[in-house]
Structures are given as structure tokens and as C-alpha cells.
Amino acid sequence: MNYLILGVLFVFSGFFMKISDDFYDEAGNRTIATIFGILCAIASALATVSYSGAAYIFIGILVGTLLAFKIDGSHHIITLILYILICLAMGLPSLQVPIILICVLAALADEVGHELIANYTENTFIILFFEYRFVMKIVIFLLALCGVFSFWTFIFFILFELSYVVGGLVFKKVIKKEND
């Protein structure tokens, strides 16, 4: 798949994921959360079946969030089912179990740290480290540095992360203000 298209799919995945979560968590709107979750599932699944780097990342995030019990709403369940169905229908690229496990553990560490760290420390660096989920970023960077992933994979993941943050900002500045 073309790298430009992959970059767009990563951007859409991150943006739609955050918008979906915020509509569910902040606005209590399950319908719109589900619509954006479906868009996220489509973008993530298309990237997953087209590019092994995306497969490692999105499967890692999926399993890590499952293990952290963060799939906690109907929008998540629908998104998960659609993602799996698309991946099964279109087929996954060849993957190595140790790399999947590394990505799963990184995502799990980010999720657990994000939820719990503020309760255990007042260290601003550590709180920000987990607030912005840096474990996975560092792991993907190191895997790219070691040649397991192409450097494009790291760039795509950063695009995903930036669009996730932008999705949160858009929700707070535009959508939430309209609903207030």
C-alpha cells in the first residue's frame, strides 16, 4: 500500500478513536461514539491488513487495552467486532509472535500507567510520561532503530498519536462547546 494512504489511515485511526472515546466518556452519546468507532475500525483494519507495521501496532493496542480492561463500552465492542471481521475477511500479513508480544506489553504498560500512575507519584515527568503514553512510542522507535520496523512505521505511529491528541482538542474546543 502507498505510504501516503497508510499515513492517512493512521491519522484517521487516531483521530476517530479519540473522538469516539470522548463522545462516549464525556458527552454520553453512544450513537455518535459508535459511528466514530466504526470509522476508526475501518481505518485501523485497512492499515492492519495492508502493512505489517500497522498490524503489530494496532493488534498490540487492541490486546493491550483488552488486558487492561479498557474496552468498556458498547462503542468499543462494536469497533472491536468490526475490526476483527475486516481483518479476518481480508487476511493479516505475516507476523512474528515475539514482536506482537512486545507491542502488547508496551500498550498494556501505557494503559495501566495512564490509569494508575497519578495515584502513586507526584513526579511531573512520570505523570506526563504515562499521560501521553510514551512506552509504546519508545518501543516502536527502538524497533525501527533496530530494523524490525521501517522508520516509516515510527512516523506513522507518531501521526496516529498526534491525531489522537488533535481529536481530543477538537472535541473539547469545538464539539463540547457546541453541546454546552
mmCIF file of the C-alpha atoms, coordinates in Angstrom:
data_MODEL
# 
_entry.id   MODEL 
# 
loop_
_atom_site.group_PDB 
_atom_site.id 
_atom_site.type_symbol 
_atom_site.label_atom_id 
_atom_site.label_alt_id 
_atom_site.label_comp_id 
_atom_site.label_asym_id 
_atom_site.label_entity_id 
_atom_site.label_seq_id 
_atom_site.pdbx_PDB_ins_code 
_atom_site.Cartn_x 
_atom_site.Cartn_y 
_atom_site.Cartn_z 
_atom_site.occupancy 
_atom_site.B_iso_or_equiv 
_atom_site.pdbx_formal_charge 
_atom_site.auth_seq_id 
_atom_site.auth_comp_id 
_atom_site.auth_asym_id 
_atom_site.auth_atom_id 
_atom_site.pdbx_PDB_model_num 
ATOM 1   C CA . MET A 1 1   ? 0.000   0.000   0.000  1.00 0.00 ? 1   MET A CA 1 
ATOM 2   C CA . ASN A 1 2   ? 1.109   3.527   -0.736 1.00 0.00 ? 2   ASN A CA 1 
ATOM 3   C CA . TYR A 1 3   ? 2.784   5.238   2.228  1.00 0.00 ? 3   TYR A CA 1 
ATOM 4   C CA . LEU A 1 4   ? 0.647   8.344   1.809  1.00 0.00 ? 4   LEU A CA 1 
ATOM 5   C CA . ILE A 1 5   ? -2.517  6.263   2.128  1.00 0.00 ? 5   ILE A CA 1 
ATOM 6   C CA . LEU A 1 6   ? -1.067  4.438   5.156  1.00 0.00 ? 6   LEU A CA 1 
ATOM 7   C CA . GLY A 1 7   ? -0.260  7.760   6.781  1.00 0.00 ? 7   GLY A CA 1 
ATOM 8   C CA . VAL A 1 8   ? -3.834  8.933   6.222  1.00 0.00 ? 8   VAL A CA 1 
ATOM 9   C CA . LEU A 1 9   ? -5.216  5.691   7.679  1.00 0.00 ? 9   LEU A CA 1 
ATOM 10  C CA . PHE A 1 10  ? -3.079  6.114   10.806 1.00 0.00 ? 10  PHE A CA 1 
ATOM 11  C CA . VAL A 1 11  ? -4.245  9.731   11.148 1.00 0.00 ? 11  VAL A CA 1 
ATOM 12  C CA . PHE A 1 12  ? -7.901  8.757   10.742 1.00 0.00 ? 12  PHE A CA 1 
ATOM 13  C CA . SER A 1 13  ? -7.476  5.871   13.206 1.00 0.00 ? 13  SER A CA 1 
ATOM 14  C CA . GLY A 1 14  ? -6.086  8.084   15.950 1.00 0.00 ? 14  GLY A CA 1 
ATOM 15  C CA . PHE A 1 15  ? -8.495  10.947  15.366 1.00 0.00 ? 15  PHE A CA 1 
ATOM 16  C CA . PHE A 1 16  ? -11.619 8.765   15.179 1.00 0.00 ? 16  PHE A CA 1 
ATOM 17  C CA . MET A 1 17  ? -10.510 6.705   18.180 1.00 0.00 ? 17  MET A CA 1 
ATOM 18  C CA . LYS A 1 18  ? -10.250 9.781   20.392 1.00 0.00 ? 18  LYS A CA 1 
ATOM 19  C CA . ILE A 1 19  ? -13.461 11.365  19.112 1.00 0.00 ? 19  ILE A CA 1 
ATOM 20  C CA . SER A 1 20  ? -15.302 8.074   19.703 1.00 0.00 ? 20  SER A CA 1 
ATOM 21  C CA . ASP A 1 21  ? -13.947 7.772   23.245 1.00 0.00 ? 21  ASP A CA 1 
ATOM 22  C CA . ASP A 1 22  ? -14.766 11.384  24.094 1.00 0.00 ? 22  ASP A CA 1 
ATOM 23  C CA . PHE A 1 23  ? -18.309 11.182  22.749 1.00 0.00 ? 23  PHE A CA 1 
ATOM 24  C CA . TYR A 1 24  ? -18.845 8.116   24.911 1.00 0.00 ? 24  TYR A CA 1 
ATOM 25  C CA . ASP A 1 25  ? -16.978 9.238   28.045 1.00 0.00 ? 25  ASP A CA 1 
ATOM 26  C CA . GLU A 1 26  ? -17.548 12.999  28.031 1.00 0.00 ? 26  GLU A CA 1 
ATOM 27  C CA . ALA A 1 27  ? -20.814 13.527  26.168 1.00 0.00 ? 27  ALA A CA 1 
ATOM 28  C CA . GLY A 1 28  ? -22.502 10.202  26.900 1.00 0.00 ? 28  GLY A CA 1 
ATOM 29  C CA . ASN A 1 29  ? -23.541 9.889   23.269 1.00 0.00 ? 29  ASN A CA 1 
ATOM 30  C CA . ARG A 1 30  ? -23.298 6.187   22.390 1.00 0.00 ? 30  ARG A CA 1 
ATOM 31  C CA . THR A 1 31  ? -24.619 6.599   18.864 1.00 0.00 ? 31  THR A CA 1 
ATOM 32  C CA . ILE A 1 32  ? -22.036 9.129   17.710 1.00 0.00 ? 32  ILE A CA 1 
ATOM 33  C CA . ALA A 1 33  ? -19.328 7.302   19.675 1.00 0.00 ? 33  ALA A CA 1 
ATOM 34  C CA . THR A 1 34  ? -20.237 4.134   17.775 1.00 0.00 ? 34  THR A CA 1 
ATOM 35  C CA . ILE A 1 35  ? -20.200 5.888   14.389 1.00 0.00 ? 35  ILE A CA 1 
ATOM 36  C CA . PHE A 1 36  ? -16.706 7.241   15.023 1.00 0.00 ? 36  PHE A CA 1 
ATOM 37  C CA . GLY A 1 37  ? -15.675 3.862   16.429 1.00 0.00 ? 37  GLY A CA 1 
ATOM 38  C CA . ILE A 1 38  ? -16.777 2.223   13.186 1.00 0.00 ? 38  ILE A CA 1 
ATOM 39  C CA . LEU A 1 39  ? -14.745 4.740   11.179 1.00 0.00 ? 39  LEU A CA 1 
ATOM 40  C CA . CYS A 1 40  ? -11.768 4.005   13.440 1.00 0.00 ? 40  CYS A CA 1 
ATOM 41  C CA . ALA A 1 41  ? -12.204 0.249   12.956 1.00 0.00 ? 41  ALA A CA 1 
ATOM 42  C CA . ILE A 1 42  ? -12.298 0.604   9.182  1.00 0.00 ? 42  ILE A CA 1 
ATOM 43  C CA . ALA A 1 43  ? -9.194  2.814   9.029  1.00 0.00 ? 43  ALA A CA 1 
ATOM 44  C CA . SER A 1 44  ? -7.258  0.672   11.525 1.00 0.00 ? 44  SER A CA 1 
ATOM 45  C CA . ALA A 1 45  ? -8.241  -2.612  9.873  1.00 0.00 ? 45  ALA A CA 1 
ATOM 46  C CA . LEU A 1 46  ? -7.361  -1.397  6.380  1.00 0.00 ? 46  LEU A CA 1 
ATOM 47  C CA . ALA A 1 47  ? -3.930  -0.350  7.633  1.00 0.00 ? 47  ALA A CA 1 
ATOM 48  C CA . THR A 1 48  ? -3.560  -3.639  9.543  1.00 0.00 ? 48  THR A CA 1 
ATOM 49  C CA . VAL A 1 49  ? -4.270  -5.896  6.579  1.00 0.00 ? 49  VAL A CA 1 
ATOM 50  C CA . SER A 1 50  ? -2.089  -3.812  4.268  1.00 0.00 ? 50  SER A CA 1 
ATOM 51  C CA . TYR A 1 51  ? 1.062   -3.276  6.298  1.00 0.00 ? 51  TYR A CA 1 
ATOM 52  C CA . SER A 1 52  ? 2.746   -5.480  8.886  1.00 0.00 ? 52  SER A CA 1 
ATOM 53  C CA . GLY A 1 53  ? 3.953   -2.491  10.936 1.00 0.00 ? 53  GLY A CA 1 
ATOM 54  C CA . ALA A 1 54  ? 0.360   -1.353  11.310 1.00 0.00 ? 54  ALA A CA 1 
ATOM 55  C CA . ALA A 1 55  ? -0.711  -4.879  12.195 1.00 0.00 ? 55  ALA A CA 1 
ATOM 56  C CA . TYR A 1 56  ? 1.816   -5.049  15.029 1.00 0.00 ? 56  TYR A CA 1 
ATOM 57  C CA . ILE A 1 57  ? 0.791   -1.645  16.344 1.00 0.00 ? 57  ILE A CA 1 
ATOM 58  C CA . PHE A 1 58  ? -2.983  -1.996  16.108 1.00 0.00 ? 58  PHE A CA 1 
ATOM 59  C CA . ILE A 1 59  ? -3.076  -5.580  17.336 1.00 0.00 ? 59  ILE A CA 1 
ATOM 60  C CA . GLY A 1 60  ? -0.739  -4.558  20.173 1.00 0.00 ? 60  GLY A CA 1 
ATOM 61  C CA . ILE A 1 61  ? -3.019  -1.679  21.127 1.00 0.00 ? 61  ILE A CA 1 
ATOM 62  C CA . LEU A 1 62  ? -6.117  -3.868  20.842 1.00 0.00 ? 62  LEU A CA 1 
ATOM 63  C CA . VAL A 1 63  ? -4.806  -6.692  23.009 1.00 0.00 ? 63  VAL A CA 1 
ATOM 64  C CA . GLY A 1 64  ? -3.116  -4.293  25.469 1.00 0.00 ? 64  GLY A CA 1 
ATOM 65  C CA . THR A 1 65  ? -6.342  -2.378  26.003 1.00 0.00 ? 65  THR A CA 1 
ATOM 66  C CA . LEU A 1 66  ? -8.273  -5.647  26.339 1.00 0.00 ? 66  LEU A CA 1 
ATOM 67  C CA . LEU A 1 67  ? -5.869  -6.866  29.026 1.00 0.00 ? 67  LEU A CA 1 
ATOM 68  C CA . ALA A 1 68  ? -6.133  -3.514  30.832 1.00 0.00 ? 68  ALA A CA 1 
ATOM 69  C CA . PHE A 1 69  ? -9.943  -3.817  30.793 1.00 0.00 ? 69  PHE A CA 1 
ATOM 70  C CA . LYS A 1 70  ? -10.189 -0.567  28.815 1.00 0.00 ? 70  LYS A CA 1 
ATOM 71  C CA . ILE A 1 71  ? -12.661 -1.941  26.281 1.00 0.00 ? 71  ILE A CA 1 
ATOM 72  C CA . ASP A 1 72  ? -15.530 -0.818  28.420 1.00 0.00 ? 72  ASP A CA 1 
ATOM 73  C CA . GLY A 1 73  ? -18.335 0.469   26.266 1.00 0.00 ? 73  GLY A CA 1 
ATOM 74  C CA . SER A 1 74  ? -20.708 -0.669  23.565 1.00 0.00 ? 74  SER A CA 1 
ATOM 75  C CA . HIS A 1 75  ? -18.860 1.525   21.065 1.00 0.00 ? 75  HIS A CA 1 
ATOM 76  C CA . HIS A 1 76  ? -15.658 -0.383  21.862 1.00 0.00 ? 76  HIS A CA 1 
ATOM 77  C CA . ILE A 1 77  ? -17.338 -3.759  21.398 1.00 0.00 ? 77  ILE A CA 1 
ATOM 78  C CA . ILE A 1 78  ? -18.801 -2.794  18.018 1.00 0.00 ? 78  ILE A CA 1 
ATOM 79  C CA . THR A 1 79  ? -15.460 -1.323  16.937 1.00 0.00 ? 79  THR A CA 1 
ATOM 80  C CA . LEU A 1 80  ? -13.626 -4.465  18.062 1.00 0.00 ? 80  LEU A CA 1 
ATOM 81  C CA . ILE A 1 81  ? -16.008 -6.812  16.239 1.00 0.00 ? 81  ILE A CA 1 
ATOM 82  C CA . LEU A 1 82  ? -15.839 -4.815  13.004 1.00 0.00 ? 82  LEU A CA 1 
ATOM 83  C CA . TYR A 1 83  ? -12.025 -4.592  13.193 1.00 0.00 ? 83  TYR A CA 1 
ATOM 84  C CA . ILE A 1 84  ? -11.733 -8.361  13.682 1.00 0.00 ? 84  ILE A CA 1 
ATOM 85  C CA . LEU A 1 85  ? -14.233 -9.131  10.899 1.00 0.00 ? 85  LEU A CA 1 
ATOM 86  C CA . ILE A 1 86  ? -12.370 -6.926  8.400  1.00 0.00 ? 86  ILE A CA 1 
ATOM 87  C CA . CYS A 1 87  ? -9.032  -8.460  9.381  1.00 0.00 ? 87  CYS A CA 1 
ATOM 88  C CA . LEU A 1 88  ? -10.406 -11.996 9.078  1.00 0.00 ? 88  LEU A CA 1 
ATOM 89  C CA . ALA A 1 89  ? -12.076 -11.263 5.734  1.00 0.00 ? 89  ALA A CA 1 
ATOM 90  C CA . MET A 1 90  ? -9.050  -9.569  4.183  1.00 0.00 ? 90  MET A CA 1 
ATOM 91  C CA . GLY A 1 91  ? -6.279  -11.539 5.910  1.00 0.00 ? 91  GLY A CA 1 
ATOM 92  C CA . LEU A 1 92  ? -3.381  -10.430 8.070  1.00 0.00 ? 92  LEU A CA 1 
ATOM 93  C CA . PRO A 1 93  ? 0.185   -10.010 6.898  1.00 0.00 ? 93  PRO A CA 1 
ATOM 94  C CA . SER A 1 94  ? 2.765   -12.473 8.208  1.00 0.00 ? 94  SER A CA 1 
ATOM 95  C CA . LEU A 1 95  ? 3.610   -11.581 11.817 1.00 0.00 ? 95  LEU A CA 1 
ATOM 96  C CA . GLN A 1 96  ? 6.117   -12.742 14.418 1.00 0.00 ? 96  GLN A CA 1 
ATOM 97  C CA . VAL A 1 97  ? 4.740   -13.593 17.865 1.00 0.00 ? 97  VAL A CA 1 
ATOM 98  C CA . PRO A 1 98  ? 7.648   -12.045 19.855 1.00 0.00 ? 98  PRO A CA 1 
ATOM 99  C CA . ILE A 1 99  ? 7.123   -8.672  18.149 1.00 0.00 ? 99  ILE A CA 1 
ATOM 100 C CA . ILE A 1 100 ? 3.370   -8.822  18.788 1.00 0.00 ? 100 ILE A CA 1 
ATOM 101 C CA . LEU A 1 101 ? 4.067   -9.594  22.456 1.00 0.00 ? 101 LEU A CA 1 
ATOM 102 C CA . ILE A 1 102 ? 6.454   -6.642  22.721 1.00 0.00 ? 102 ILE A CA 1 
ATOM 103 C CA . CYS A 1 103 ? 3.791   -4.320  21.281 1.00 0.00 ? 103 CYS A CA 1 
ATOM 104 C CA . VAL A 1 104 ? 1.078   -5.782  23.523 1.00 0.00 ? 104 VAL A CA 1 
ATOM 105 C CA . LEU A 1 105 ? 3.230   -5.303  26.630 1.00 0.00 ? 105 LEU A CA 1 
ATOM 106 C CA . ALA A 1 106 ? 4.075   -1.726  25.618 1.00 0.00 ? 106 ALA A CA 1 
ATOM 107 C CA . ALA A 1 107 ? 0.403   -0.882  25.076 1.00 0.00 ? 107 ALA A CA 1 
ATOM 108 C CA . LEU A 1 108 ? -0.553  -2.575  28.333 1.00 0.00 ? 108 LEU A CA 1 
ATOM 109 C CA . ALA A 1 109 ? 2.132   -0.642  30.241 1.00 0.00 ? 109 ALA A CA 1 
ATOM 110 C CA . ASP A 1 110 ? 0.850   2.601   28.735 1.00 0.00 ? 110 ASP A CA 1 
ATOM 111 C CA . GLU A 1 111 ? -2.760  1.858   29.664 1.00 0.00 ? 111 GLU A CA 1 
ATOM 112 C CA . VAL A 1 112 ? -2.010  0.719   33.210 1.00 0.00 ? 112 VAL A CA 1 
ATOM 113 C CA . GLY A 1 113 ? 0.405   3.581   33.759 1.00 0.00 ? 113 GLY A CA 1 
ATOM 114 C CA . HIS A 1 114 ? -2.048  6.086   32.336 1.00 0.00 ? 114 HIS A CA 1 
ATOM 115 C CA . GLU A 1 115 ? -4.759  4.990   34.744 1.00 0.00 ? 115 GLU A CA 1 
ATOM 116 C CA . LEU A 1 116 ? -2.718  4.439   37.903 1.00 0.00 ? 116 LEU A CA 1 
ATOM 117 C CA . ILE A 1 117 ? 0.479   6.482   37.982 1.00 0.00 ? 117 ILE A CA 1 
ATOM 118 C CA . ALA A 1 118 ? -1.008  9.710   39.364 1.00 0.00 ? 118 ALA A CA 1 
ATOM 119 C CA . ASN A 1 119 ? -2.099  7.733   42.438 1.00 0.00 ? 119 ASN A CA 1 
ATOM 120 C CA . TYR A 1 120 ? 1.464   6.627   43.196 1.00 0.00 ? 120 TYR A CA 1 
ATOM 121 C CA . THR A 1 121 ? 3.699   9.606   42.444 1.00 0.00 ? 121 THR A CA 1 
ATOM 122 C CA . GLU A 1 122 ? 3.732   13.361  42.226 1.00 0.00 ? 122 GLU A CA 1 
ATOM 123 C CA . ASN A 1 123 ? 6.693   13.321  39.841 1.00 0.00 ? 123 ASN A CA 1 
ATOM 124 C CA . THR A 1 124 ? 5.586   15.507  36.929 1.00 0.00 ? 124 THR A CA 1 
ATOM 125 C CA . PHE A 1 125 ? 7.846   13.766  34.414 1.00 0.00 ? 125 PHE A CA 1 
ATOM 126 C CA . ILE A 1 126 ? 6.497   10.310  35.222 1.00 0.00 ? 126 ILE A CA 1 
ATOM 127 C CA . ILE A 1 127 ? 2.901   11.550  35.234 1.00 0.00 ? 127 ILE A CA 1 
ATOM 128 C CA . LEU A 1 128 ? 3.339   13.212  31.808 1.00 0.00 ? 128 LEU A CA 1 
ATOM 129 C CA . PHE A 1 129 ? 5.221   10.148  30.524 1.00 0.00 ? 129 PHE A CA 1 
ATOM 130 C CA . PHE A 1 130 ? 2.195   7.965   31.172 1.00 0.00 ? 130 PHE A CA 1 
ATOM 131 C CA . GLU A 1 131 ? -0.416  10.647  30.460 1.00 0.00 ? 131 GLU A CA 1 
ATOM 132 C CA . TYR A 1 132 ? 0.878   10.773  26.881 1.00 0.00 ? 132 TYR A CA 1 
ATOM 133 C CA . ARG A 1 133 ? 1.637   7.027   26.723 1.00 0.00 ? 133 ARG A CA 1 
ATOM 134 C CA . PHE A 1 134 ? 5.327   7.147   25.901 1.00 0.00 ? 134 PHE A CA 1 
ATOM 135 C CA . VAL A 1 135 ? 6.110   3.455   26.451 1.00 0.00 ? 135 VAL A CA 1 
ATOM 136 C CA . MET A 1 136 ? 4.686   2.449   23.079 1.00 0.00 ? 136 MET A CA 1 
ATOM 137 C CA . LYS A 1 137 ? 6.329   5.409   21.331 1.00 0.00 ? 137 LYS A CA 1 
ATOM 138 C CA . ILE A 1 138 ? 9.731   4.422   22.694 1.00 0.00 ? 138 ILE A CA 1 
ATOM 139 C CA . VAL A 1 139 ? 9.214   0.743   21.865 1.00 0.00 ? 139 VAL A CA 1 
ATOM 140 C CA . ILE A 1 140 ? 8.151   1.486   18.269 1.00 0.00 ? 140 ILE A CA 1 
ATOM 141 C CA . PHE A 1 141 ? 11.119  3.852   17.898 1.00 0.00 ? 141 PHE A CA 1 
ATOM 142 C CA . LEU A 1 142 ? 13.534  1.205   19.221 1.00 0.00 ? 142 LEU A CA 1 
ATOM 143 C CA . LEU A 1 143 ? 12.048  -1.470  16.960 1.00 0.00 ? 143 LEU A CA 1 
ATOM 144 C CA . ALA A 1 144 ? 12.509  0.883   13.992 1.00 0.00 ? 144 ALA A CA 1 
ATOM 145 C CA . LEU A 1 145 ? 16.039  1.742   15.113 1.00 0.00 ? 145 LEU A CA 1 
ATOM 146 C CA . CYS A 1 146 ? 16.902  -1.972  15.312 1.00 0.00 ? 146 CYS A CA 1 
ATOM 147 C CA . GLY A 1 147 ? 15.479  -2.603  11.831 1.00 0.00 ? 147 GLY A CA 1 
ATOM 148 C CA . VAL A 1 148 ? 12.470  -4.644  12.954 1.00 0.00 ? 148 VAL A CA 1 
ATOM 149 C CA . PHE A 1 149 ? 10.196  -1.924  11.552 1.00 0.00 ? 149 PHE A CA 1 
ATOM 150 C CA . SER A 1 150 ? 10.917  0.611   8.865  1.00 0.00 ? 150 SER A CA 1 
ATOM 151 C CA . PHE A 1 151 ? 11.336  4.134   10.139 1.00 0.00 ? 151 PHE A CA 1 
ATOM 152 C CA . TRP A 1 152 ? 8.079   4.907   8.319  1.00 0.00 ? 152 TRP A CA 1 
ATOM 153 C CA . THR A 1 153 ? 6.299   2.738   10.874 1.00 0.00 ? 153 THR A CA 1 
ATOM 154 C CA . PHE A 1 154 ? 7.510   5.016   13.649 1.00 0.00 ? 154 PHE A CA 1 
ATOM 155 C CA . ILE A 1 155 ? 6.459   8.099   11.674 1.00 0.00 ? 155 ILE A CA 1 
ATOM 156 C CA . PHE A 1 156 ? 3.011   6.595   11.050 1.00 0.00 ? 156 PHE A CA 1 
ATOM 157 C CA . PHE A 1 157 ? 2.648   5.807   14.747 1.00 0.00 ? 157 PHE A CA 1 
ATOM 158 C CA . ILE A 1 158 ? 3.583   9.369   15.694 1.00 0.00 ? 158 ILE A CA 1 
ATOM 159 C CA . LEU A 1 159 ? 0.960   10.592  13.210 1.00 0.00 ? 159 LEU A CA 1 
ATOM 160 C CA . PHE A 1 160 ? -1.565  8.305   14.907 1.00 0.00 ? 160 PHE A CA 1 
ATOM 161 C CA . GLU A 1 161 ? -0.619  9.675   18.328 1.00 0.00 ? 161 GLU A CA 1 
ATOM 162 C CA . LEU A 1 162 ? -0.695  13.316  17.192 1.00 0.00 ? 162 LEU A CA 1 
ATOM 163 C CA . SER A 1 163 ? -4.085  12.869  15.557 1.00 0.00 ? 163 SER A CA 1 
ATOM 164 C CA . TYR A 1 164 ? -5.360  11.251  18.779 1.00 0.00 ? 164 TYR A CA 1 
ATOM 165 C CA . VAL A 1 165 ? -4.317  14.391  20.666 1.00 0.00 ? 165 VAL A CA 1 
ATOM 166 C CA . VAL A 1 166 ? -5.829  16.622  17.972 1.00 0.00 ? 166 VAL A CA 1 
ATOM 167 C CA . GLY A 1 167 ? -9.067  14.631  18.218 1.00 0.00 ? 167 GLY A CA 1 
ATOM 168 C CA . GLY A 1 168 ? -9.193  15.412  21.934 1.00 0.00 ? 168 GLY A CA 1 
ATOM 169 C CA . LEU A 1 169 ? -8.566  19.093  21.287 1.00 0.00 ? 169 LEU A CA 1 
ATOM 170 C CA . VAL A 1 170 ? -11.218 19.237  18.562 1.00 0.00 ? 170 VAL A CA 1 
ATOM 171 C CA . PHE A 1 171 ? -13.707 17.551  20.848 1.00 0.00 ? 171 PHE A CA 1 
ATOM 172 C CA . LYS A 1 172 ? -13.023 19.954  23.733 1.00 0.00 ? 172 LYS A CA 1 
ATOM 173 C CA . LYS A 1 173 ? -12.818 23.151  21.660 1.00 0.00 ? 173 LYS A CA 1 
ATOM 174 C CA . VAL A 1 174 ? -15.478 22.551  19.033 1.00 0.00 ? 174 VAL A CA 1 
ATOM 175 C CA . ILE A 1 175 ? -17.843 19.698  19.840 1.00 0.00 ? 175 ILE A CA 1 
ATOM 176 C CA . LYS A 1 176 ? -18.120 20.102  23.587 1.00 0.00 ? 176 LYS A CA 1 
ATOM 177 C CA . LYS A 1 177 ? -18.626 23.886  23.263 1.00 0.00 ? 177 LYS A CA 1 
ATOM 178 C CA . GLU A 1 178 ? -21.474 23.333  20.813 1.00 0.00 ? 178 GLU A CA 1 
ATOM 179 C CA . ASN A 1 179 ? -23.151 20.958  23.277 1.00 0.00 ? 179 ASN A CA 1 
ATOM 180 C CA . ASP A 1 180 ? -22.745 23.312  26.280 1.00 0.00 ? 180 ASP A CA 1 
# 
